[in-house]
Amino acid sequence: RQTVLIYFFRGLIYMTSGKQNEFLTPEELERLSRDYLIEHKVITILSPDYVREHGVFWDDAELDWDECGYYTVDRDGVRFTGLAYEVYDHKDMKYYPFFNTDFQDGTLMDYVYYVNGLQDGADVDFYPSGALQSYRVYDNGKAVGKSYEWYENGMIKKVVDYSRKERIEFNKQGKITNQGKV
Protein backbone atom coordinates (compact mmCIF):
# COMPACT_ATOMS: atom_id res chain seq x y z
CA ARG A 1 0.00 0.00 0.00
CA GLN A 2 1.44 3.33 -1.07
CA THR A 3 0.46 6.56 0.67
CA VAL A 4 0.77 10.22 -0.18
CA LEU A 5 3.28 12.07 1.94
CA ILE A 6 3.03 15.83 2.19
CA TYR A 7 5.84 17.54 4.04
CA PHE A 8 7.25 21.00 4.61
CA PHE A 9 10.84 22.05 4.15
CA ARG A 10 11.82 25.69 4.65
CA GLY A 11 8.20 26.80 4.32
CA LEU A 12 7.53 24.95 1.08
CA ILE A 13 5.08 22.10 0.54
CA TYR A 14 6.32 18.91 -1.12
CA MET A 15 4.46 15.72 -1.83
CA THR A 16 5.42 12.26 -2.95
CA SER A 17 3.39 10.34 -5.48
CA GLY A 18 1.07 7.78 -4.06
CA LYS A 19 -2.39 6.33 -3.89
CA GLN A 20 -5.26 8.81 -3.88
CA ASN A 21 -7.92 9.12 -1.20
CA GLU A 22 -5.60 8.97 1.78
CA PHE A 23 -6.11 11.08 4.89
CA LEU A 24 -3.49 13.44 6.22
CA THR A 25 -2.77 13.49 9.91
CA PRO A 26 -4.36 16.32 11.88
CA GLU A 27 -0.91 17.92 12.20
CA GLU A 28 -0.34 17.82 8.43
CA LEU A 29 -3.76 19.31 7.79
CA GLU A 30 -3.15 22.02 10.39
CA ARG A 31 0.02 23.11 8.55
CA LEU A 32 -2.11 23.72 5.46
CA SER A 33 -4.84 25.64 7.30
CA ARG A 34 -5.43 29.28 6.55
CA ASP A 35 -4.63 30.36 10.13
CA TYR A 36 -1.36 28.39 10.27
CA LEU A 37 -0.06 29.82 6.98
CA ILE A 38 -0.84 33.39 8.07
CA GLU A 39 0.49 32.96 11.61
CA HIS A 40 3.75 31.41 10.38
CA LYS A 41 4.12 34.10 7.70
CA VAL A 42 4.05 31.66 4.80
CA ILE A 43 1.55 34.09 3.26
CA THR A 44 0.80 37.74 4.04
CA ILE A 45 -2.73 39.10 3.81
CA LEU A 46 -3.38 42.85 3.68
CA SER A 47 -6.06 44.24 5.97
CA PRO A 48 -9.28 45.46 4.30
CA ASP A 49 -8.52 48.97 5.60
CA TYR A 50 -5.06 48.93 4.00
CA VAL A 51 -6.49 47.70 0.68
CA ARG A 52 -9.17 50.42 0.65
CA GLU A 53 -6.68 53.14 1.62
CA HIS A 54 -3.91 52.19 -0.83
CA GLY A 55 -5.85 50.45 -3.58
CA VAL A 56 -8.19 51.49 -6.36
CA PHE A 57 -11.78 50.27 -6.42
CA TRP A 58 -12.23 48.40 -9.71
CA ASP A 59 -15.50 50.18 -10.62
CA ASP A 60 -14.31 53.68 -9.64
CA ALA A 61 -11.27 53.38 -11.89
CA GLU A 62 -13.45 51.80 -14.60
CA LEU A 63 -10.93 49.00 -14.99
CA ASP A 64 -11.63 46.42 -17.64
CA TRP A 65 -9.85 43.95 -19.90
CA ASP A 66 -8.42 45.11 -23.22
CA GLU A 67 -10.03 43.93 -26.46
CA CYS A 68 -7.96 40.72 -26.38
CA GLY A 69 -8.90 40.00 -22.77
CA TYR A 70 -5.27 39.87 -21.71
CA TYR A 71 -4.30 43.21 -20.14
CA THR A 72 -6.17 45.18 -17.50
CA VAL A 73 -6.70 48.74 -18.66
CA ASP A 74 -8.24 51.88 -17.20
CA ARG A 75 -11.04 54.00 -18.70
CA ASP A 76 -8.55 55.58 -21.13
CA GLY A 77 -7.21 52.24 -22.35
CA VAL A 78 -3.94 52.64 -20.43
CA ARG A 79 -2.51 49.46 -18.90
CA PHE A 80 -3.15 49.63 -15.16
CA THR A 81 -0.41 49.55 -12.52
CA GLY A 82 -1.34 49.38 -8.84
CA LEU A 83 -3.50 47.58 -6.31
CA ALA A 84 -7.09 47.01 -7.42
CA TYR A 85 -9.94 45.61 -5.35
CA GLU A 86 -13.60 44.65 -5.54
CA VAL A 87 -16.28 44.43 -2.85
CA TYR A 88 -19.47 42.46 -2.39
CA ASP A 89 -22.15 45.01 -3.21
CA HIS A 90 -25.88 44.32 -3.06
CA LYS A 91 -26.74 46.29 -6.19
CA ASP A 92 -24.04 44.57 -8.26
CA MET A 93 -24.80 41.10 -6.90
CA LYS A 94 -28.53 41.14 -7.65
CA TYR A 95 -27.73 39.41 -10.93
CA TYR A 96 -26.07 36.54 -9.09
CA PRO A 97 -28.77 34.69 -7.12
CA PHE A 98 -26.25 32.30 -5.51
CA PHE A 99 -24.91 35.14 -3.32
CA ASN A 100 -26.43 35.47 0.14
CA THR A 101 -27.74 39.02 0.45
CA ASP A 102 -26.81 39.11 4.15
CA PHE A 103 -23.16 39.55 3.12
CA GLN A 104 -23.58 42.08 0.33
CA ASP A 105 -22.51 45.02 2.45
CA GLY A 106 -19.25 46.17 0.90
CA THR A 107 -17.16 43.32 2.33
CA LEU A 108 -13.87 42.97 0.47
CA MET A 109 -14.28 40.38 -2.32
CA ASP A 110 -10.73 40.35 -3.72
CA TYR A 111 -7.61 42.34 -4.35
CA VAL A 112 -4.78 41.95 -6.84
CA TYR A 113 -1.64 43.83 -7.82
CA TYR A 114 -1.04 44.81 -11.45
CA VAL A 115 2.06 46.05 -13.26
CA ASN A 116 1.62 47.38 -16.79
CA GLY A 117 -1.76 45.66 -17.09
CA LEU A 118 -0.62 42.21 -15.94
CA GLN A 119 -1.23 40.56 -12.58
CA ASP A 120 2.01 40.88 -10.65
CA GLY A 121 2.01 40.05 -6.94
CA ALA A 122 -0.63 38.73 -4.59
CA ASP A 123 -4.13 37.88 -5.83
CA VAL A 124 -6.38 37.29 -2.82
CA ASP A 125 -10.07 36.30 -2.71
CA PHE A 126 -12.50 36.38 0.22
CA TYR A 127 -15.82 34.69 0.94
CA PRO A 128 -18.83 37.00 1.41
CA SER A 129 -18.39 36.42 5.16
CA GLY A 130 -14.94 38.05 4.95
CA ALA A 131 -13.06 34.76 5.47
CA LEU A 132 -10.01 34.21 3.26
CA GLN A 133 -10.89 32.00 0.27
CA SER A 134 -7.73 31.82 -1.84
CA TYR A 135 -4.21 33.15 -2.23
CA ARG A 136 -1.93 33.04 -5.26
CA VAL A 137 1.03 35.03 -6.55
CA TYR A 138 1.66 36.20 -10.10
CA ASP A 139 4.83 37.33 -11.83
CA ASN A 140 4.31 39.24 -15.06
CA GLY A 141 0.88 37.67 -15.57
CA LYS A 142 1.92 34.09 -14.77
CA ALA A 143 1.01 32.20 -11.57
CA VAL A 144 4.16 31.25 -9.65
CA GLY A 145 5.07 29.44 -6.44
CA LYS A 146 2.21 27.92 -4.50
CA SER A 147 -1.45 28.84 -4.48
CA TYR A 148 -3.87 27.89 -1.74
CA GLU A 149 -7.64 27.61 -1.59
CA TRP A 150 -9.57 27.01 1.64
CA TYR A 151 -13.06 26.08 2.69
CA GLU A 152 -14.86 28.85 4.53
CA ASN A 153 -14.00 27.23 7.89
CA GLY A 154 -10.24 27.53 7.12
CA MET A 155 -9.56 23.89 6.18
CA ILE A 156 -7.43 23.44 3.08
CA LYS A 157 -9.32 22.76 -0.16
CA LYS A 158 -6.54 22.85 -2.76
CA VAL A 159 -2.79 23.47 -3.05
CA VAL A 160 -1.12 24.06 -6.40
CA ASP A 161 2.66 24.14 -6.74
CA TYR A 162 3.30 25.90 -10.05
CA SER A 163 7.07 25.35 -9.99
CA ARG A 164 6.60 21.57 -9.67
CA LYS A 165 3.40 21.64 -11.78
CA GLU A 166 1.51 19.61 -9.17
CA ARG A 167 -1.83 20.01 -7.44
CA ILE A 168 -3.66 18.29 -4.61
CA GLU A 169 -7.32 18.72 -3.60
CA PHE A 170 -9.08 17.81 -0.35
CA ASN A 171 -12.63 17.34 0.87
CA LYS A 172 -13.87 19.04 4.03
CA GLN A 173 -12.67 16.12 6.16
CA GLY A 174 -9.10 16.38 4.87
CA LYS A 175 -9.34 13.39 2.54
CA ILE A 176 -7.37 13.74 -0.69
CA THR A 177 -9.92 13.73 -3.50
CA ASN A 178 -7.77 14.59 -6.49
CA GLN A 179 -4.11 15.09 -7.29
CA GLY A 180 -1.86 15.25 -10.28
CA LYS A 181 -0.19 17.56 -12.72
CA VAL A 182 -1.27 21.14 -13.36
PDB file of N, CA and C in Angstrom, residues 84-168:
ATOM      1  N   ALA A  84      -5.665  46.866  -7.118  1.00  0.00           N
ATOM      2  CA  ALA A  84      -7.092  47.011  -7.419  1.00  0.00           C
ATOM      3  C   ALA A  84      -7.878  46.054  -6.539  1.00  0.00           C
ATOM      4  N   TYR A  85      -9.105  46.471  -6.182  1.00  0.00           N
ATOM      5  CA  TYR A  85      -9.937  45.608  -5.347  1.00  0.00           C
ATOM      6  C   TYR A  85     -11.398  45.707  -5.753  1.00  0.00           C
ATOM      7  N   GLU A  86     -12.157  44.688  -5.340  1.00  0.00           N
ATOM      8  CA  GLU A  86     -13.603  44.655  -5.543  1.00  0.00           C
ATOM      9  C   GLU A  86     -14.256  44.328  -4.211  1.00  0.00           C
ATOM     10  N   VAL A  87     -15.524  44.716  -4.070  1.00  0.00           N
ATOM     11  CA  VAL A  87     -16.276  44.426  -2.852  1.00  0.00           C
ATOM     12  C   VAL A  87     -17.580  43.729  -3.214  1.00  0.00           C
ATOM     13  N   TYR A  88     -18.133  43.014  -2.234  1.00  0.00           N
ATOM     14  CA  TYR A  88     -19.472  42.462  -2.392  1.00  0.00           C
ATOM     15  C   TYR A  88     -20.442  43.615  -2.214  1.00  0.00           C
ATOM     16  N   ASP A  89     -21.240  43.877  -3.228  1.00  0.00           N
ATOM     17  CA  ASP A  89     -22.150  45.012  -3.208  1.00  0.00           C
ATOM     18  C   ASP A  89     -23.529  44.530  -3.631  1.00  0.00           C
ATOM     19  N   HIS A  90     -24.519  44.804  -2.815  1.00  0.00           N
ATOM     20  CA  HIS A  90     -25.877  44.315  -3.059  1.00  0.00           C
ATOM     21  C   HIS A  90     -26.373  44.667  -4.459  1.00  0.00           C
ATOM     22  N   LYS A  91     -26.194  45.907  -4.893  1.00  0.00           N
ATOM     23  CA  LYS A  91     -26.741  46.290  -6.195  1.00  0.00           C
ATOM     24  C   LYS A  91     -26.045  45.559  -7.339  1.00  0.00           C
ATOM     25  N   ASP A  92     -24.747  45.289  -7.203  1.00  0.00           N
ATOM     26  CA  ASP A  92     -24.037  44.568  -8.258  1.00  0.00           C
ATOM     27  C   ASP A  92     -24.338  43.075  -8.231  1.00  0.00           C
ATOM     28  N   MET A  93     -24.612  42.537  -7.049  1.00  0.00           N
ATOM     29  CA  MET A  93     -24.798  41.101  -6.895  1.00  0.00           C
ATOM     30  C   MET A  93     -26.224  40.633  -7.178  1.00  0.00           C
ATOM     31  N   LYS A  94     -27.146  41.555  -7.428  1.00  0.00           N
ATOM     32  CA  LYS A  94     -28.535  41.143  -7.647  1.00  0.00           C
ATOM     33  C   LYS A  94     -28.669  40.218  -8.858  1.00  0.00           C
ATOM     34  N   TYR A  95     -27.700  40.268  -9.747  1.00  0.00           N
ATOM     35  CA  TYR A  95     -27.733  39.413 -10.933  1.00  0.00           C
ATOM     36  C   TYR A  95     -27.200  38.014 -10.657  1.00  0.00           C
ATOM     37  N   TYR A  96     -26.655  37.813  -9.458  1.00  0.00           N
ATOM     38  CA  TYR A  96     -26.069  36.540  -9.089  1.00  0.00           C
ATOM     39  C   TYR A  96     -26.845  35.948  -7.920  1.00  0.00           C
ATOM     40  N   PRO A  97     -27.895  35.169  -8.189  1.00  0.00           N
ATOM     41  CA  PRO A  97     -28.773  34.687  -7.118  1.00  0.00           C
ATOM     42  C   PRO A  97     -28.096  33.763  -6.123  1.00  0.00           C
ATOM     43  N   PHE A  98     -26.914  33.216  -6.438  1.00  0.00           N
ATOM     44  CA  PHE A  98     -26.254  32.303  -5.513  1.00  0.00           C
ATOM     45  C   PHE A  98     -25.572  33.048  -4.367  1.00  0.00           C
ATOM     46  N   PHE A  99     -25.485  34.380  -4.421  1.00  0.00           N
ATOM     47  CA  PHE A  99     -24.910  35.139  -3.316  1.00  0.00           C
ATOM     48  C   PHE A  99     -25.956  35.370  -2.249  1.00  0.00           C
ATOM     49  N   ASN A 100     -25.560  35.221  -1.009  1.00  0.00           N
ATOM     50  CA  ASN A 100     -26.427  35.465   0.138  1.00  0.00           C
ATOM     51  C   ASN A 100     -26.462  36.966   0.386  1.00  0.00           C
ATOM     52  N   THR A 101     -27.641  37.569   0.322  1.00  0.00           N
ATOM     53  CA  THR A 101     -27.739  39.023   0.448  1.00  0.00           C
ATOM     54  C   THR A 101     -27.327  39.532   1.819  1.00  0.00           C
ATOM     55  N   ASP A 102     -27.244  38.670   2.831  1.00  0.00           N
ATOM     56  CA  ASP A 102     -26.807  39.111   4.152  1.00  0.00           C
ATOM     57  C   ASP A 102     -25.369  39.630   4.121  1.00  0.00           C
ATOM     58  N   PHE A 103     -24.566  39.186   3.156  1.00  0.00           N
ATOM     59  CA  PHE A 103     -23.156  39.551   3.123  1.00  0.00           C
ATOM     60  C   PHE A 103     -22.838  40.600   2.060  1.00  0.00           C
ATOM     61  N   GLN A 104     -23.836  41.126   1.407  1.00  0.00           N
ATOM     62  CA  GLN A 104     -23.585  42.084   0.334  1.00  0.00           C
ATOM     63  C   GLN A 104     -23.565  43.500   0.898  1.00  0.00           C
ATOM     64  N   ASP A 105     -22.563  43.767   1.713  1.00  0.00           N
ATOM     65  CA  ASP A 105     -22.510  45.025   2.451  1.00  0.00           C
ATOM     66  C   ASP A 105     -21.216  45.789   2.223  1.00  0.00           C
ATOM     67  N   GLY A 106     -20.521  45.505   1.144  1.00  0.00           N
ATOM     68  CA  GLY A 106     -19.248  46.167   0.902  1.00  0.00           C
ATOM     69  C   GLY A 106     -18.061  45.400   1.441  1.00  0.00           C
ATOM     70  N   THR A 107     -18.267  44.159   1.873  1.00  0.00           N
ATOM     71  CA  THR A 107     -17.165  43.317   2.332  1.00  0.00           C
ATOM     72  C   THR A 107     -16.186  43.114   1.178  1.00  0.00           C
ATOM     73  N   LEU A 108     -14.900  43.155   1.490  1.00  0.00           N
ATOM     74  CA  LEU A 108     -13.866  42.972   0.474  1.00  0.00           C
ATOM     75  C   LEU A 108     -14.029  41.616  -0.214  1.00  0.00           C
ATOM     76  N   MET A 109     -14.122  41.606  -1.544  1.00  0.00           N
ATOM     77  CA  MET A 109     -14.278  40.380  -2.320  1.00  0.00           C
ATOM     78  C   MET A 109     -12.918  39.861  -2.786  1.00  0.00           C
ATOM     79  N   ASP A 110     -12.054  40.762  -3.260  1.00  0.00           N
ATOM     80  CA  ASP A 110     -10.730  40.351  -3.719  1.00  0.00           C
ATOM     81  C   ASP A 110      -9.840  41.570  -3.876  1.00  0.00           C
ATOM     82  N   TYR A 111      -8.551  41.305  -3.949  1.00  0.00           N
ATOM     83  CA  TYR A 111      -7.605  42.343  -4.350  1.00  0.00           C
ATOM     84  C   TYR A 111      -6.478  41.682  -5.119  1.00  0.00           C
ATOM     85  N   VAL A 112      -5.869  42.465  -6.016  1.00  0.00           N
ATOM     86  CA  VAL A 112      -4.780  41.949  -6.842  1.00  0.00           C
ATOM     87  C   VAL A 112      -3.884  43.115  -7.261  1.00  0.00           C
ATOM     88  N   TYR A 113      -2.602  42.845  -7.338  1.00  0.00           N
ATOM     89  CA  TYR A 113      -1.640  43.832  -7.823  1.00  0.00           C
ATOM     90  C   TYR A 113      -1.462  43.663  -9.329  1.00  0.00           C
ATOM     91  N   TYR A 114      -1.294  44.796 -10.013  1.00  0.00           N
ATOM     92  CA  TYR A 114      -1.036  44.810 -11.452  1.00  0.00           C
ATOM     93  C   TYR A 114       0.194  45.660 -11.737  1.00  0.00           C
ATOM     94  N   VAL A 115       0.962  45.250 -12.730  1.00  0.00           N
ATOM     95  CA  VAL A 115       2.061  46.049 -13.257  1.00  0.00           C
ATOM     96  C   VAL A 115       1.918  46.040 -14.769  1.00  0.00           C
ATOM     97  N   ASN A 116       1.768  47.228 -15.335  1.00  0.00           N
ATOM     98  CA  ASN A 116       1.622  47.382 -16.787  1.00  0.00           C
ATOM     99  C   ASN A 116       0.515  46.488 -17.350  1.00  0.00           C
ATOM    100  N   GLY A 117      -0.593  46.392 -16.614  1.00  0.00           N
ATOM    101  CA  GLY A 117      -1.759  45.655 -17.093  1.00  0.00           C
ATOM    102  C   GLY A 117      -1.774  44.173 -16.791  1.00  0.00           C
ATOM    103  N   LEU A 118      -0.689  43.633 -16.250  1.00  0.00           N
ATOM    104  CA  LEU A 118      -0.619  42.207 -15.937  1.00  0.00           C
ATOM    105  C   LEU A 118      -0.632  41.990 -14.430  1.00  0.00           C
ATOM    106  N   GLN A 119      -1.270  40.897 -14.000  1.00  0.00           N
ATOM    107  CA  GLN A 119      -1.231  40.560 -12.581  1.00  0.00           C
ATOM    108  C   GLN A 119       0.223  40.333 -12.190  1.00  0.00           C
ATOM    109  N   ASP A 120       0.621  40.966 -11.080  1.00  0.00           N
ATOM    110  CA  ASP A 120       2.005  40.880 -10.651  1.00  0.00           C
ATOM    111  C   ASP A 120       2.047  41.094  -9.143  1.00  0.00           C
ATOM    112  N   GLY A 121       2.075  40.001  -8.403  1.00  0.00           N
ATOM    113  CA  GLY A 121       2.014  40.055  -6.944  1.00  0.00           C
ATOM    114  C   GLY A 121       0.844  39.236  -6.448  1.00  0.00           C
ATOM    115  N   ALA A 122       0.431  39.518  -5.229  1.00  0.00           N
ATOM    116  CA  ALA A 122      -0.628  38.730  -4.590  1.00  0.00           C
ATOM    117  C   ALA A 122      -1.985  38.954  -5.246  1.00  0.00           C
ATOM    118  N   ASP A 123      -2.735  37.872  -5.379  1.00  0.00           N
ATOM    119  CA  ASP A 123      -4.130  37.875  -5.828  1.00  0.00           C
ATOM    120  C   ASP A 123      -4.893  37.125  -4.743  1.00  0.00           C
ATOM    121  N   VAL A 124      -5.739  37.831  -4.010  1.00  0.00           N
ATOM    122  CA  VAL A 124      -6.376  37.285  -2.818  1.00  0.00           C
ATOM    123  C   VAL A 124      -7.886  37.414  -2.936  1.00  0.00           C
ATOM    124  N   ASP A 125      -8.609  36.320  -2.664  1.00  0.00           N
ATOM    125  CA  ASP A 125     -10.072  36.304  -2.713  1.00  0.00           C
ATOM    126  C   ASP A 125     -10.636  36.004  -1.336  1.00  0.00           C
ATOM    127  N   PHE A 126     -11.823  36.568  -1.060  1.00  0.00           N
ATOM    128  CA  PHE A 126     -12.497  36.376   0.216  1.00  0.00           C
ATOM    129  C   PHE A 126     -13.911  35.863  -0.010  1.00  0.00           C
ATOM    130  N   TYR A 127     -14.410  35.089   0.937  1.00  0.00           N
ATOM    131  CA  TYR A 127     -15.815  34.692   0.939  1.00  0.00           C
ATOM    132  C   TYR A 127     -16.664  35.905   1.317  1.00  0.00           C
ATOM    133  N   PRO A 128     -17.962  35.887   1.004  1.00  0.00           N
ATOM    134  CA  PRO A 128     -18.834  37.001   1.407  1.00  0.00           C
ATOM    135  C   PRO A 128     -18.817  37.256   2.915  1.00  0.00           C
ATOM    136  N   SER A 129     -18.475  36.250   3.702  1.00  0.00           N
ATOM    137  CA  SER A 129     -18.389  36.417   5.157  1.00  0.00           C
ATOM    138  C   SER A 129     -17.143  37.187   5.575  1.00  0.00           C
ATOM    139  N   GLY A 130     -16.203  37.387   4.649  1.00  0.00           N
ATOM    140  CA  GLY A 130     -14.940  38.048   4.951  1.00  0.00           C
ATOM    141  C   GLY A 130     -13.802  37.070   5.182  1.00  0.00           C
ATOM    142  N   ALA A 131     -14.100  35.782   5.272  1.00  0.00           N
ATOM    143  CA  ALA A 131     -13.064  34.762   5.471  1.00  0.00           C
ATOM    144  C   ALA A 131     -12.223  34.618   4.199  1.00  0.00           C
ATOM    145  N   LEU A 132     -10.934  34.398   4.381  1.00  0.00           N
ATOM    146  CA  LEU A 132     -10.014  34.215   3.261  1.00  0.00           C
ATOM    147  C   LEU A 132     -10.387  32.966   2.467  1.00  0.00           C
ATOM    148  N   GLN A 133     -10.505  33.112   1.141  1.00  0.00           N
ATOM    149  CA  GLN A 133     -10.888  32.002   0.268  1.00  0.00           C
ATOM    150  C   GLN A 133      -9.697  31.435  -0.496  1.00  0.00           C
ATOM    151  N   SER A 134      -8.860  32.319  -1.058  1.00  0.00           N
ATOM    152  CA  SER A 134      -7.729  31.816  -1.840  1.00  0.00           C
ATOM    153  C   SER A 134      -6.601  32.836  -1.868  1.00  0.00           C
ATOM    154  N   TYR A 135      -5.409  32.325  -2.164  1.00  0.00           N
ATOM    155  CA  TYR A 135      -4.206  33.148  -2.227  1.00  0.00           C
ATOM    156  C   TYR A 135      -3.311  32.582  -3.321  1.00  0.00           C
ATOM    157  N   ARG A 136      -2.882  33.443  -4.229  1.00  0.00           N
ATOM    158  CA  ARG A 136      -1.929  33.037  -5.258  1.00  0.00           C
ATOM    159  C   ARG A 136      -1.050  34.235  -5.595  1.00  0.00           C
ATOM    160  N   VAL A 137       0.092  33.973  -6.186  1.00  0.00           N
ATOM    161  CA  VAL A 137       1.028  35.034  -6.547  1.00  0.00           C
ATOM    162  C   VAL A 137       1.306  34.945  -8.041  1.00  0.00           C
ATOM    163  N   TYR A 138       1.362  36.114  -8.669  1.00  0.00           N
ATOM    164  CA  TYR A 138       1.656  36.204 -10.099  1.00  0.00           C
ATOM    165  C   TYR A 138       2.953  36.968 -10.313  1.00  0.00           C
ATOM    166  N   ASP A 139       3.643  36.615 -11.383  1.00  0.00           N
ATOM    167  CA  ASP A 139       4.831  37.329 -11.826  1.00  0.00           C
ATOM    168  C   ASP A 139       4.656  37.582 -13.313  1.00  0.00           C
ATOM    169  N   ASN A 140       4.483  38.852 -13.663  1.00  0.00           N
ATOM    170  CA  ASN A 140       4.311  39.237 -15.063  1.00  0.00           C
ATOM    171  C   ASN A 140       3.177  38.458 -15.738  1.00  0.00           C
ATOM    172  N   GLY A 141       2.062  38.308 -15.018  1.00  0.00           N
ATOM    173  CA  GLY A 141       0.876  37.667 -15.573  1.00  0.00           C
ATOM    174  C   GLY A 141       0.826  36.155 -15.451  1.00  0.00           C
ATOM    175  N   LYS A 142       1.860  35.550 -14.879  1.00  0.00           N
ATOM    176  CA  LYS A 142       1.922  34.092 -14.767  1.00  0.00           C
ATOM    177  C   LYS A 142       1.910  33.679 -13.294  1.00  0.00           C
ATOM    178  N   ALA A 143       1.052  32.709 -12.947  1.00  0.00           N
ATOM    179  CA  ALA A 143       1.010  32.202 -11.572  1.00  0.00           C
ATOM    180  C   ALA A 143       2.329  31.508 -11.256  1.00  0.00           C
ATOM    181  N   VAL A 144       2.877  31.812 -10.067  1.00  0.00           N
ATOM    182  CA  VAL A 144       4.158  31.245  -9.648  1.00  0.00           C
ATOM    183  C   VAL A 144       4.060  30.750  -8.211  1.00  0.00           C
ATOM    184  N   GLY A 145       5.022  29.932  -7.827  1.00  0.00           N
ATOM    185  CA  GLY A 145       5.069  29.444  -6.445  1.00  0.00           C
ATOM    186  C   GLY A 145       3.900  28.541  -6.128  1.00  0.00           C
ATOM    187  N   LYS A 146       3.332  28.749  -4.949  1.00  0.00           N
ATOM    188  CA  LYS A 146       2.208  27.921  -4.504  1.00  0.00           C
ATOM    189  C   LYS A 146       0.962  28.763  -4.360  1.00  0.00           C
ATOM    190  N   SER A 147      -0.169  28.192  -4.741  1.00  0.00           N
ATOM    191  CA  SER A 147      -1.449  28.842  -4.481  1.00  0.00           C
ATOM    192  C   SER A 147      -2.231  27.953  -3.533  1.00  0.00           C
ATOM    193  N   TYR A 148      -3.083  28.590  -2.746  1.00  0.00           N
ATOM    194  CA  TYR A 148      -3.870  27.891  -1.738  1.00  0.00           C
ATOM    195  C   TYR A 148      -5.327  28.290  -1.883  1.00  0.00           C
ATOM    196  N   GLU A 149      -6.207  27.329  -1.656  1.00  0.00           N
ATOM    197  CA  GLU A 149      -7.641  27.608  -1.588  1.00  0.00           C
ATOM    198  C   GLU A 149      -8.184  26.881  -0.366  1.00  0.00           C
ATOM    199  N   TRP A 150      -9.039  27.574   0.406  1.00  0.00           N
ATOM    200  CA  TRP A 150      -9.571  27.012   1.640  1.00  0.00           C
ATOM    201  C   TRP A 150     -11.089  26.962   1.606  1.00  0.00           C
ATOM    202  N   TYR A 151     -11.635  26.049   2.402  1.00  0.00           N
ATOM    203  CA  TYR A 151     -13.063  26.079   2.685  1.00  0.00           C
ATOM    204  C   TYR A 151     -13.307  27.267   3.606  1.00  0.00           C
ATOM    205  N   GLU A 152     -14.552  27.667   3.732  1.00  0.00           N
ATOM    206  CA  GLU A 152     -14.859  28.852   4.533  1.00  0.00           C
ATOM    207  C   GLU A 152     -14.439  28.701   5.996  1.00  0.00           C
ATOM    208  N   ASN A 153     -14.393  27.457   6.492  1.00  0.00           N
ATOM    209  CA  ASN A 153     -13.995  27.229   7.885  1.00  0.00           C
ATOM    210  C   ASN A 153     -12.475  27.251   8.087  1.00  0.00           C
ATOM    211  N   GLY A 154     -11.700  27.444   7.014  1.00  0.00           N
ATOM    212  CA  GLY A 154     -10.245  27.534   7.119  1.00  0.00           C
ATOM    213  C   GLY A 154      -9.502  26.261   6.766  1.00  0.00           C
ATOM    214  N   MET A 155     -10.211  25.149   6.580  1.00  0.00           N
ATOM    215  CA  MET A 155      -9.563  23.893   6.177  1.00  0.00           C
ATOM    216  C   MET A 155      -9.107  24.003   4.717  1.00  0.00           C
ATOM    217  N   ILE A 156      -7.983  23.388   4.428  1.00  0.00           N
ATOM    218  CA  ILE A 156      -7.431  23.439   3.078  1.00  0.00           C
ATOM    219  C   ILE A 156      -8.353  22.734   2.088  1.00  0.00           C
ATOM    220  N   LYS A 157      -8.519  23.332   0.924  1.00  0.00           N
ATOM    221  CA  LYS A 157      -9.323  22.763  -0.157  1.00  0.00           C
ATOM    222  C   LYS A 157      -8.421  22.323  -1.314  1.00  0.00           C
ATOM    223  N   LYS A 158      -7.420  23.175  -1.639  1.00  0.00           N
ATOM    224  CA  LYS A 158      -6.542  22.852  -2.760  1.00  0.00           C
ATOM    225  C   LYS A 158      -5.210  23.576  -2.598  1.00  0.00           C
ATOM    226  N   VAL A 159      -4.131  22.881  -2.982  1.00  0.00           N
ATOM    227  CA  VAL A 159      -2.795  23.470  -3.050  1.00  0.00           C
ATOM    228  C   VAL A 159      -2.263  23.187  -4.447  1.00  0.00           C
ATOM    229  N   VAL A 160      -1.743  24.221  -5.089  1.00  0.00           N
ATOM    230  CA  VAL A 160      -1.119  24.058  -6.399  1.00  0.00           C
ATOM    231  C   VAL A 160       0.309  24.573  -6.288  1.00  0.00           C
ATOM    232  N   ASP A 161       1.258  23.745  -6.705  1.00  0.00           N
ATOM    233  CA  ASP A 161       2.664  24.136  -6.740  1.00  0.00           C
ATOM    234  C   ASP A 161       3.017  24.337  -8.212  1.00  0.00           C
ATOM    235  N   TYR A 162       3.073  25.596  -8.636  1.00  0.00           N
ATOM    236  CA  TYR A 162       3.301  25.898 -10.050  1.00  0.00           C
ATOM    237  C   TYR A 162       4.721  25.565 -10.487  1.00  0.00           C
ATOM    238  N   SER A 163       5.700  25.667  -9.595  1.00  0.00           N
ATOM    239  CA  SER A 163       7.073  25.354  -9.991  1.00  0.00           C
ATOM    240  C   SER A 163       7.243  23.858 -10.242  1.00  0.00           C
ATOM    241  N   ARG A 164       6.534  23.025  -9.479  1.00  0.00           N
ATOM    242  CA  ARG A 164       6.599  21.575  -9.668  1.00  0.00           C
ATOM    243  C   ARG A 164       5.473  21.060 -10.567  1.00  0.00           C
ATOM    244  N   LYS A 165       4.552  21.971 -10.931  1.00  0.00           N
ATOM    245  CA  LYS A 165       3.401  21.644 -11.781  1.00  0.00           C
ATOM    246  C   LYS A 165       2.555  20.515 -11.188  1.00  0.00           C
ATOM    247  N   GLU A 166       2.303  20.613  -9.876  1.00  0.00           N
ATOM    248  CA  GLU A 166       1.512  19.606  -9.172  1.00  0.00           C
ATOM    249  C   GLU A 166       0.382  20.268  -8.409  1.00  0.00           C
ATOM    250  N   ARG A 167      -0.700  19.521  -8.219  1.00  0.00           N
ATOM    251  CA  ARG A 167      -1.832  20.010  -7.437  1.00  0.00           C
ATOM    252  C   ARG A 167      -2.374  18.878  -6.590  1.00  0.00           C
ATOM    253  N   ILE A 168      -3.008  19.266  -5.477  1.00  0.00           N
ATOM    254  CA  ILE A 168      -3.655  18.295  -4.611  1.00  0.00           C
ATOM    255  C   ILE A 168      -4.914  18.950  -4.050  1.00  0.00           C
TER     256      ILE A 168
END
